[in-house]
mmCIF file of C-alpha atoms in Angstrom:
data_model
loop_
_atom_site.group_PDB
_atom_site.id
_atom_site.type_symbol
_atom_site.label_atom_id
_atom_site.label_comp_id
_atom_site.label_asym_id
_atom_site.label_seq_id
_atom_site.Cartn_x
_atom_site.Cartn_y
_atom_site.Cartn_z
ATOM 1 C CA LYS A 1 -0.018 -0.004 0.011
ATOM 2 C CA GLN A 2 2.824 2.410 0.825
ATOM 3 C CA ARG A 3 4.618 1.772 -2.481
ATOM 4 C CA ALA A 4 1.413 2.011 -4.467
ATOM 5 C CA ALA A 5 0.400 5.286 -2.767
ATOM 6 C CA ALA A 6 3.819 6.677 -3.653
ATOM 7 C CA GLY A 7 3.596 5.426 -7.263
ATOM 8 C CA ILE A 8 6.619 3.139 -6.825
ATOM 9 C CA GLY A 9 6.831 -0.191 -8.716
ATOM 10 C CA GLY A 10 10.072 -2.182 -8.666
ATOM 11 C CA GLU A 11 10.821 -5.417 -6.933
ATOM 12 C CA VAL A 12 11.062 -6.416 -3.236
ATOM 13 C CA ARG A 13 12.178 -9.442 -1.297
ATOM 14 C CA ILE A 14 10.020 -10.232 1.757
ATOM 15 C CA GLU A 15 10.884 -12.717 4.524
ATOM 16 C CA TRP A 16 7.428 -14.285 4.983
ATOM 17 C CA PRO A 17 7.272 -18.058 4.289
ATOM 18 C CA GLU A 18 3.530 -18.050 4.707
ATOM 19 C CA GLY A 19 3.085 -15.211 2.176
ATOM 20 C CA PRO A 20 2.272 -17.281 -0.932
ATOM 21 C CA GLY A 21 -0.327 -19.349 0.912
ATOM 22 C CA TRP A 22 -1.884 -16.185 2.443
ATOM 23 C CA LEU A 23 -2.090 -14.462 -0.965
ATOM 24 C CA ALA A 24 -3.591 -17.523 -2.580
ATOM 25 C CA GLY A 25 -6.264 -17.610 0.051
ATOM 26 C CA HIS A 26 -7.153 -13.974 0.021
ATOM 27 C CA VAL A 27 -6.805 -12.496 -3.447
ATOM 28 C CA PRO A 28 -7.567 -13.724 -7.010
ATOM 29 C CA ILE A 29 -4.515 -14.971 -8.817
ATOM 30 C CA ALA A 30 -3.795 -15.258 -12.517
ATOM 31 C CA TYR A 31 -0.681 -17.057 -13.783
ATOM 32 C CA ALA A 32 1.753 -15.976 -16.496
ATOM 33 C CA LEU A 33 5.339 -16.540 -17.487
ATOM 34 C CA GLY A 34 7.748 -14.342 -15.543
ATOM 35 C CA GLY A 35 11.255 -12.959 -16.061
ATOM 36 C CA THR A 36 12.652 -10.364 -18.407
ATOM 37 C CA GLY A 37 13.990 -12.868 -20.987
ATOM 38 C CA PRO A 38 10.737 -14.840 -21.292
ATOM 39 C CA GLN A 39 8.627 -11.698 -21.273
ATOM 40 C CA ALA A 40 10.673 -10.063 -24.016
ATOM 41 C CA ALA A 41 10.577 -13.340 -25.972
ATOM 42 C CA TRP A 42 6.800 -13.362 -25.630
ATOM 43 C CA SER A 43 6.548 -9.939 -27.267
ATOM 44 C CA LEU A 44 8.849 -11.099 -30.051
ATOM 45 C CA ALA A 45 6.940 -14.366 -30.628
ATOM 46 C CA ALA A 46 3.661 -12.404 -30.830
ATOM 47 C CA ILE A 47 5.001 -10.687 -33.937
ATOM 48 C CA GLY A 48 6.612 -13.698 -35.430
ATOM 49 C CA VAL A 49 10.214 -13.215 -34.357
ATOM 50 C CA PRO A 50 12.210 -16.303 -33.198
ATOM 51 C CA ALA A 51 13.526 -16.116 -29.636
ATOM 52 C CA LEU A 52 15.270 -18.819 -27.667
ATOM 53 C CA ILE A 53 14.961 -18.748 -23.874
ATOM 54 C CA ALA A 54 16.495 -20.512 -20.936
ATOM 55 C CA LEU A 55 13.883 -22.536 -19.027
ATOM 56 C CA GLU A 56 14.808 -24.704 -16.083
ATOM 57 C CA ASP A 57 11.286 -25.476 -14.910
ATOM 58 C CA ARG A 58 9.573 -27.574 -17.555
ATOM 59 C CA SER A 59 6.624 -28.646 -15.522
ATOM 60 C CA ALA A 60 3.199 -28.730 -17.170
ATOM 61 C CA HIS A 61 2.190 -25.698 -15.154
ATOM 62 C CA LYS A 62 5.136 -23.597 -16.383
ATOM 63 C CA LEU A 63 4.943 -24.769 -20.027
ATOM 64 C CA GLY A 64 1.294 -23.867 -19.982
ATOM 65 C CA GLN A 65 2.233 -20.224 -19.575
ATOM 66 C CA VAL A 66 4.734 -20.109 -22.466
ATOM 67 C CA HIS A 67 3.732 -18.701 -25.847
ATOM 68 C CA PRO A 68 3.646 -21.744 -28.173
ATOM 69 C CA ASP A 69 6.100 -20.218 -30.623
ATOM 70 C CA ILE A 70 8.839 -19.304 -28.059
ATOM 71 C CA LEU A 71 11.824 -21.587 -28.676
ATOM 72 C CA ILE A 72 13.283 -23.842 -26.011
ATOM 73 C CA ALA A 73 16.516 -25.890 -26.246
ATOM 74 C CA GLU A 74 15.592 -29.569 -26.355
ATOM 75 C CA ASN A 75 17.969 -32.405 -27.338
ATOM 76 C CA GLY A 76 20.315 -30.101 -29.183
ATOM 77 C CA LYS A 77 17.588 -28.329 -31.173
ATOM 78 C CA ALA A 78 15.485 -25.209 -30.848
ATOM 79 C CA VAL A 79 11.954 -26.534 -30.311
ATOM 80 C CA ARG A 80 8.693 -24.628 -30.154
ATOM 81 C CA ALA A 81 7.363 -24.516 -26.605
ATOM 82 C CA ALA A 82 4.153 -26.172 -27.787
ATOM 83 C CA GLU A 83 6.156 -29.226 -28.783
ATOM 84 C CA VAL A 84 8.175 -29.667 -25.552
ATOM 85 C CA ILE A 85 7.151 -32.621 -23.394
ATOM 86 C CA ALA A 86 6.370 -31.475 -19.837
ATOM 87 C CA ARG A 87 8.357 -32.984 -17.029
ATOM 88 C CA GLY A 88 9.581 -32.244 -13.451
ATOM 89 C CA PRO A 89 8.005 -30.631 -10.412
ATOM 90 C CA ARG A 90 6.439 -27.243 -10.285
ATOM 91 C CA GLN A 91 8.654 -24.548 -8.725
ATOM 92 C CA PRO A 92 7.547 -21.787 -6.283
ATOM 93 C CA GLU A 93 6.057 -18.679 -7.846
ATOM 94 C CA ILE A 94 6.964 -15.002 -7.760
ATOM 95 C CA PHE A 95 4.058 -12.698 -7.181
ATOM 96 C CA ILE A 96 3.297 -9.479 -9.094
ATOM 97 C CA ILE A 97 0.808 -7.063 -7.583
ATOM 98 C CA GLU A 98 -0.671 -4.573 -10.108
ATOM 99 C CA TYR A 99 -2.332 -1.336 -9.209
ATOM 100 C CA THR A 100 -4.131 1.302 -11.259
ATOM 101 C CA ALA A 101 -4.086 5.040 -11.003
ATOM 102 C CA GLY A 102 -7.202 6.299 -9.230
ATOM 103 C CA GLN A 103 -8.364 2.870 -8.016
ATOM 104 C CA ALA A 104 -8.148 2.634 -4.198
ATOM 105 C CA ILE A 105 -6.435 -0.154 -2.377
ATOM 106 C CA ASP A 106 -8.107 0.109 1.010
ATOM 107 C CA ASP A 107 -7.108 3.639 2.170
ATOM 108 C CA ALA A 108 -4.336 4.105 -0.428
ATOM 109 C CA THR A 109 -5.118 5.607 -3.850
ATOM 110 C CA PRO A 110 -2.298 5.329 -6.401
ATOM 111 C CA LYS A 111 -1.633 8.334 -8.638
ATOM 112 C CA ARG A 112 0.274 6.191 -11.128
ATOM 113 C CA SER A 113 -0.408 2.748 -12.614
ATOM 114 C CA SER A 114 2.382 0.258 -12.035
ATOM 115 C CA ARG A 115 3.260 -3.103 -10.464
ATOM 116 C CA ILE A 116 5.307 -4.440 -7.573
ATOM 117 C CA ILE A 117 7.182 -7.731 -7.966
ATOM 118 C CA VAL A 118 7.267 -9.585 -4.661
ATOM 119 C CA ARG A 119 9.674 -12.477 -4.005
ATOM 120 C CA PHE A 120 9.301 -14.692 -1.005
ATOM 121 C CA HIS A 121 12.393 -16.680 -1.972
ATOM 122 C CA ASP A 122 15.529 -16.236 -4.120
ATOM 123 C CA PRO A 123 14.937 -18.375 -7.239
ATOM 124 C CA GLY A 124 18.335 -17.769 -8.728
ATOM 125 C CA LEU A 125 19.032 -18.019 -12.394
ATOM 126 C CA GLU A 126 17.520 -20.390 -14.903
ATOM 127 C CA HIS A 127 20.053 -23.229 -14.841
ATOM 128 C CA ASP A 128 19.420 -24.627 -18.322
ATOM 129 C CA ALA A 129 22.477 -26.406 -19.634
ATOM 130 C CA GLN A 130 20.692 -27.232 -22.909
ATOM 131 C CA PHE A 131 20.083 -23.508 -23.517
ATOM 132 C CA GLU A 132 23.746 -22.694 -22.782
ATOM 133 C CA ALA A 133 25.011 -25.286 -25.248
ATOM 134 C CA LEU A 134 22.547 -24.512 -28.014
ATOM 135 C CA SER A 135 22.814 -20.723 -27.652
ATOM 136 C CA VAL A 136 26.594 -20.926 -28.178
ATOM 137 C CA MET A 137 26.039 -23.206 -31.150
ATOM 138 C CA LEU A 138 23.536 -20.789 -32.701
ATOM 139 C CA ALA A 139 25.326 -17.556 -31.656
ATOM 140 C CA GLY A 140 26.681 -16.966 -35.156
ATOM 141 C CA THR A 141 23.169 -16.563 -36.491
ATOM 142 C CA ALA A 142 21.749 -14.551 -33.533
ATOM 143 C CA GLY A 143 21.064 -10.849 -33.842
ATOM 144 C CA ALA A 144 21.203 -10.014 -30.130
ATOM 145 C CA GLY A 145 21.518 -11.573 -26.634
ATOM 146 C CA LEU A 146 19.631 -10.622 -23.471
ATOM 147 C CA ILE A 147 20.451 -11.449 -19.841
ATOM 148 C CA SER A 148 18.706 -10.448 -16.635
ATOM 149 C CA GLY A 149 17.440 -11.780 -13.334
ATOM 150 C CA PHE A 150 20.697 -11.441 -11.319
ATOM 151 C CA ASN A 151 18.790 -9.598 -8.601
ATOM 152 C CA SER A 152 17.238 -12.917 -7.539
ATOM 153 C CA ILE A 153 20.679 -14.265 -6.507
ATOM 154 C CA PRO A 154 21.788 -14.013 -2.847
ATOM 155 C CA TYR A 155 24.713 -11.630 -2.518
ATOM 156 C CA GLU A 156 27.088 -14.324 -1.396
ATOM 157 C CA ALA A 157 26.357 -16.429 -4.475
ATOM 158 C CA ILE A 158 26.825 -13.693 -7.099
ATOM 159 C CA ASP A 159 30.381 -14.584 -8.120
ATOM 160 C CA SER A 160 29.671 -18.331 -8.490
ATOM 161 C CA GLU A 161 26.464 -17.762 -10.400
ATOM 162 C CA VAL A 162 27.687 -15.049 -12.710
ATOM 163 C CA ALA A 163 30.960 -16.789 -13.674
ATOM 164 C CA PRO A 164 29.385 -19.413 -16.013
ATOM 165 C CA VAL A 165 27.113 -16.764 -17.571
ATOM 166 C CA ALA A 166 30.137 -14.579 -18.301
ATOM 167 C CA CYS A 167 31.826 -17.610 -19.890
ATOM 168 C CA MET A 168 28.771 -18.125 -22.087
ATOM 169 C CA LEU A 169 28.706 -14.451 -23.064
ATOM 170 C CA ALA A 170 32.369 -14.579 -24.060
ATOM 171 C CA LYS A 171 31.494 -17.394 -26.469
ATOM 172 C CA TRP A 172 28.534 -15.367 -27.785
ATOM 173 C CA ARG A 173 30.815 -12.403 -28.455
ATOM 174 C CA ALA A 174 33.448 -14.596 -30.124
ATOM 175 C CA ALA A 175 30.761 -15.944 -32.438
ATOM 176 C CA GLY A 176 29.786 -12.417 -33.457
ATOM 177 C CA VAL A 177 26.511 -11.768 -31.599
ATOM 178 C CA GLY A 178 25.657 -8.035 -31.869
ATOM 179 C CA PRO A 179 24.386 -6.279 -28.778
ATOM 180 C CA ILE A 180 24.594 -8.376 -25.591
ATOM 181 C CA HIS A 181 22.260 -6.541 -23.348
ATOM 182 C CA LEU A 182 21.850 -6.593 -19.539
ATOM 183 C CA GLU A 183 18.479 -5.385 -18.300
ATOM 184 C CA LEU A 184 19.249 -4.263 -14.811
ATOM 185 C CA ALA A 185 16.029 -4.576 -12.708
ATOM 186 C CA GLY A 186 15.704 -3.607 -9.054
ATOM 187 C CA TYR A 187 18.158 -4.832 -6.410
ATOM 188 C CA ASP A 188 17.797 -5.185 -2.663
ATOM 189 C CA THR A 189 20.995 -3.219 -2.054
ATOM 190 C CA PRO A 190 23.348 -0.997 -4.055
ATOM 191 C CA ARG A 191 26.294 -3.298 -3.312
ATOM 192 C CA HIS A 192 24.378 -6.214 -4.780
ATOM 193 C CA ARG A 193 23.684 -4.295 -7.967
ATOM 194 C CA ASP A 194 27.239 -2.979 -8.207
ATOM 195 C CA ARG A 195 28.792 -6.467 -7.711
ATOM 196 C CA VAL A 196 26.675 -7.906 -10.558
ATOM 197 C CA ILE A 197 27.667 -5.066 -12.898
ATOM 198 C CA GLU A 198 31.306 -5.427 -11.898
ATOM 199 C CA ARG A 199 31.292 -9.195 -12.613
ATOM 200 C CA LEU A 200 29.639 -8.660 -16.045
ATOM 201 C CA THR A 201 31.759 -5.746 -17.168
ATOM 202 C CA GLY A 202 33.727 -6.717 -20.287
ATOM 203 C CA PHE A 203 31.204 -9.268 -21.336
ATOM 204 C CA ILE A 204 28.118 -7.181 -21.987
ATOM 205 C CA THR A 205 27.942 -4.395 -24.604
ATOM 206 C CA SER A 206 24.654 -2.752 -23.634
ATOM 207 C CA ILE A 207 22.784 -2.028 -20.426
ATOM 208 C CA GLY A 208 19.209 -0.876 -19.838
ATOM 209 C CA MET A 209 17.049 0.123 -16.956
ATOM 210 C CA SER A 210 14.084 2.216 -15.915
ATOM 211 C CA HIS A 211 14.701 5.904 -14.990
ATOM 212 C CA SER A 212 14.055 5.058 -11.357
ATOM 213 C CA GLU A 213 16.787 2.404 -11.495
ATOM 214 C CA PHE A 214 19.161 4.764 -13.322
ATOM 215 C CA LEU A 215 19.081 7.576 -10.806
ATOM 216 C CA PRO A 216 20.592 5.631 -7.874
ATOM 217 C CA LEU A 217 23.284 4.279 -10.204
ATOM 218 C CA ILE A 218 24.559 7.734 -10.972
ATOM 219 C CA ALA A 219 23.908 9.330 -7.599
ATOM 220 C CA GLY A 220 24.614 13.033 -7.756
ATOM 221 C CA GLY A 221 24.212 13.362 -11.531
ATOM 222 C CA SER A 222 22.118 16.164 -12.934
ATOM 223 C CA ASP A 223 22.523 15.866 -16.679
ATOM 224 C CA LEU A 224 20.734 12.835 -18.099
ATOM 225 C CA ALA A 225 22.548 12.719 -21.454
ATOM 226 C CA ARG A 226 26.057 13.237 -20.024
ATOM 227 C CA ASP A 227 25.347 10.814 -17.168
ATOM 228 C CA MET A 228 24.276 8.078 -19.610
ATOM 229 C CA CYS A 229 27.483 8.675 -21.705
ATOM 230 C CA ALA A 230 29.648 8.693 -18.580
ATOM 231 C CA LEU A 231 28.131 5.406 -17.395
ATOM 232 C CA GLY A 232 28.778 3.871 -20.761
ATOM 233 C CA GLU A 233 32.395 5.058 -20.738
ATOM 234 C CA ARG A 234 32.925 3.815 -17.190
ATOM 235 C CA LEU A 235 31.630 0.330 -17.976
ATOM 236 C CA GLY A 236 33.243 0.079 -21.434
ATOM 237 C CA LEU A 237 29.779 -0.287 -23.117
ATOM 238 C CA GLU A 238 28.536 0.641 -26.603
ATOM 239 C CA ARG A 239 25.056 1.493 -25.459
ATOM 240 C CA VAL A 240 23.135 2.740 -22.369
ATOM 241 C CA CYS A 241 19.359 2.783 -22.499
ATOM 242 C CA VAL A 242 16.918 4.377 -20.005
ATOM 243 C CA HIS A 243 13.166 4.101 -20.255
ATOM 244 C CA ALA A 244 10.374 5.853 -18.379
ATOM 245 C CA ASP A 245 6.549 6.140 -18.518
ATOM 246 C CA HIS A 246 6.502 8.967 -21.091
ATOM 247 C CA TRP A 247 9.864 8.598 -22.907
ATOM 248 C CA ALA A 248 12.851 6.489 -23.770
ATOM 249 C CA ALA A 249 16.451 7.467 -24.423
ATOM 250 C CA ALA A 250 19.774 5.831 -25.316
ATOM 251 C CA ALA A 251 23.392 6.810 -25.540
ATOM 252 C CA THR A 252 25.136 4.884 -28.289
ATOM 253 C CA CYS A 253 28.489 4.581 -30.037
ATOM 254 C CA GLY A 254 26.637 3.061 -33.018
ATOM 255 C CA ASP A 255 24.319 4.430 -35.640
ATOM 256 C CA PRO A 256 21.893 6.954 -34.068
ATOM 257 C CA ASP A 257 19.304 6.370 -36.774
ATOM 258 C CA ILE A 258 19.177 2.651 -35.974
ATOM 259 C CA GLU A 259 19.008 3.472 -32.250
ATOM 260 C CA SER A 260 16.079 5.784 -32.847
ATOM 261 C CA GLN A 261 14.234 3.017 -34.686
ATOM 262 C CA ALA A 262 15.038 0.679 -31.829
ATOM 263 C CA LEU A 263 13.567 3.060 -29.238
ATOM 264 C CA MET A 264 10.417 3.583 -31.278
ATOM 265 C CA MET A 265 9.918 -0.159 -31.843
ATOM 266 C CA GLY A 266 10.393 -0.770 -28.148
ATOM 267 C CA CYS A 267 7.842 1.911 -27.308
ATOM 268 C CA LEU A 268 5.429 0.518 -29.902
ATOM 269 C CA LEU A 269 5.530 -3.026 -28.503
ATOM 270 C CA ALA A 270 5.276 -1.710 -24.921
ATOM 271 C CA GLY A 271 2.381 0.602 -25.807
ATOM 272 C CA THR A 272 0.580 -2.189 -27.602
ATOM 273 C CA ARG A 273 0.903 -4.435 -24.569
ATOM 274 C CA ALA A 274 -0.306 -1.644 -22.253
ATOM 275 C CA SER A 275 -3.358 -1.183 -24.454
ATOM 276 C CA ILE A 276 -4.296 -4.859 -24.874
ATOM 277 C CA GLY A 277 -2.940 -6.372 -21.669
ATOM 278 C CA ILE A 278 -0.662 -8.938 -23.300
ATOM 279 C CA PRO A 279 1.960 -8.876 -26.062
ATOM 280 C CA ALA A 280 0.322 -8.515 -29.503
ATOM 281 C CA TYR A 281 0.977 -7.549 -33.031
ATOM 282 C CA PRO A 282 0.716 -3.729 -33.245
ATOM 283 C CA LYS A 283 -2.061 -2.492 -35.523
ATOM 284 C CA ALA A 284 -2.476 1.105 -34.349
ATOM 285 C CA ILE A 285 -1.609 3.469 -31.502
ATOM 286 C CA ASP A 286 -4.291 3.484 -28.861
ATOM 287 C CA ALA A 287 -6.488 6.556 -29.346
ATOM 288 C CA ARG A 288 -6.302 7.190 -25.586
ATOM 289 C CA ALA A 289 -2.526 7.405 -25.596
ATOM 290 C CA THR A 290 -0.833 10.720 -24.840
ATOM 291 C CA PHE A 291 2.671 11.853 -25.882
ATOM 292 C CA ALA A 292 4.811 14.124 -23.698
ATOM 293 C CA THR A 293 7.951 16.004 -24.644
ATOM 294 C CA PRO A 294 11.028 13.924 -23.731
ATOM 295 C CA PRO A 295 13.673 15.488 -21.426
ATOM 296 C CA LEU A 296 16.261 15.218 -24.242
ATOM 297 C CA PRO A 297 16.310 16.313 -27.939
ATOM 298 C CA ALA A 298 15.663 13.678 -30.574
ATOM 299 C CA LEU A 299 19.408 13.595 -31.384
ATOM 300 C CA ALA A 300 22.486 15.193 -29.863
ATOM 301 C CA ARG A 301 26.226 14.460 -29.965
ATOM 302 C CA HIS A 302 28.423 14.153 -26.892
ATOM 303 C CA GLY A 303 31.966 13.368 -27.999
ATOM 304 C CA ASP A 304 32.075 9.854 -29.416
ATOM 305 C CA TRP A 305 28.493 9.259 -28.298
ATOM 306 C CA SER A 306 25.157 9.968 -29.857
ATOM 307 C CA VAL A 307 22.189 10.466 -27.528
ATOM 308 C CA VAL A 308 18.716 9.870 -28.965
ATOM 309 C CA ALA A 309 15.267 10.104 -27.352
ATOM 310 C CA CYS A 310 11.647 9.639 -28.283
ATOM 311 C CA ALA A 311 8.237 10.002 -26.641
ATOM 312 C CA SER A 312 6.321 6.837 -25.764
ATOM 313 C CA PRO A 313 2.558 6.290 -26.049
ATOM 314 C CA TYR A 314 1.375 6.709 -22.408
ATOM 315 C CA LEU A 315 -1.874 5.269 -21.067
ATOM 316 C CA GLU A 316 -2.964 6.554 -17.676
ATOM 317 C CA HIS A 317 -5.121 3.443 -17.204
ATOM 318 C CA PRO A 318 -3.331 0.572 -19.015
ATOM 319 C CA ALA A 319 -4.868 -2.881 -19.396
ATOM 320 C CA ALA A 320 -1.752 -4.239 -17.720
ATOM 321 C CA THR A 321 1.574 -2.937 -16.331
ATOM 322 C CA VAL A 322 3.438 -6.215 -16.054
ATOM 323 C CA GLY A 323 6.205 -6.734 -18.626
ATOM 324 C CA LEU A 324 5.999 -3.293 -20.269
ATOM 325 C CA GLY A 325 9.673 -2.654 -19.783
ATOM 326 C CA ASP A 326 10.479 -6.202 -21.028
ATOM 327 C CA SER A 327 8.392 -5.667 -24.187
ATOM 328 C CA PHE A 328 10.248 -2.407 -24.701
ATOM 329 C CA THR A 329 13.626 -4.207 -24.372
ATOM 330 C CA GLY A 330 12.509 -6.917 -26.784
ATOM 331 C CA GLY A 331 11.549 -4.302 -29.378
ATOM 332 C CA CYS A 332 14.845 -2.485 -29.023
ATOM 333 C CA LEU A 333 16.898 -5.653 -29.425
ATOM 334 C CA LEU A 334 14.760 -6.705 -32.475
ATOM 335 C CA MET A 335 15.835 -3.588 -34.376
ATOM 336 C CA LEU A 336 19.413 -3.515 -33.128
ATOM 337 C CA GLY A 337 19.886 -7.254 -33.781
ATOM 338 C CA SER A 338 18.353 -7.030 -37.255
ATOM 339 C CA ALA A 339 20.653 -4.151 -38.163
ATOM 340 C CA HIS A 340 23.671 -6.065 -36.862
ATOM 341 C CA SER A 341 22.714 -9.136 -38.834
ATOM 342 C CA ARG A 342 22.376 -7.104 -42.104
ATOM 343 C CA LEU A 343 25.790 -5.526 -41.553
ATOM 344 C CA SER A 344 27.454 -8.836 -40.750
ATOM 345 C CA ALA A 345 26.012 -10.436 -43.871
ATOM 346 C CA ARG A 346 27.714 -7.784 -46.022
ATOM 347 C CA LYS A 347 31.111 -8.233 -44.353
ATOM 348 C CA PRO A 348 33.778 -10.747 -45.563
ATOM 349 C CA HIS A 349 33.754 -14.103 -43.722
ATOM 350 C CA GLY A 350 35.362 -13.950 -40.351
ATOM 351 C CA GLU A 351 35.059 -10.164 -39.814
ATOM 352 C CA HIS A 352 32.658 -9.126 -37.070
ATOM 353 C CA VAL A 353 30.920 -5.858 -36.655
ATOM 354 C CA LYS A 354 30.254 -3.999 -33.438
ATOM 355 C CA ALA A 355 26.690 -2.720 -33.072
ATOM 356 C CA GLY A 356 25.571 -0.079 -30.645
#
């Protein structure tokens, strides 16, 4: 109630073992596939784009939530989720509580529509050895790679959990994958977040986050464009992306026109999801959507960096708030990865191209 009243979404970890049972007995629950990677893949599958995800839990309950056209590694091949044979026990859920602007929750009335992700356990990463092997095998044909979920690892396990992921990313980069993107998410403590970033520095080429997640990362900064560029320089990245309710922006060392297209595609997929409630093929901008002026110009140069920005279609009362940032990320990577694949196809064999 406190977070909703303040218009704060994000993610929290709560020590309450009885919590899942209490929620199941007191509020209506709908099930859906969670996680940034699967959510982004859902948005891509809805428009006919192939996306391979890591999936450790292959129980009937979990597979029942996966879009049938999302690809899963099975016996050395990328198989449609609809064709995967269910097996194994069902794992504990993570809860997402949505709230809508103007609709009261007891004595709290939110001014902003959003959602709070609530974890009653630390699920860790998806330990999917089949995905790791197949993703490396297919890396030469992939446009982009996406990783996330490191906020669900206990602090003391960060190094041991991130090490094999970093090894996989090194193989992706060696095979010529374009942007390898880390979507940051909310962390319990700054040192948790900073340790994850430190362990992944040198392996990722792109990072993205909400504006509320960006501000603590550059505490004391006052110039959005310069702060984004400075973060990219400090982490040795080619791209830094920040998204908010009304706008999206990115600092890139790559082609600013391609980056602008990426931001607009991300906003289009997120806006479509907000309008319909689930990922869908965009047919039109919702007539109720409003467009605000972004805090940055459409294009500006800052040394070796280009900073681009665009307005996003904003709905005060969206049909859903879950996964909007993930749909945005999927749309961005679709355009960036497509551009990278086109450039790579025109290069002589063995020469790789960096993409911002």
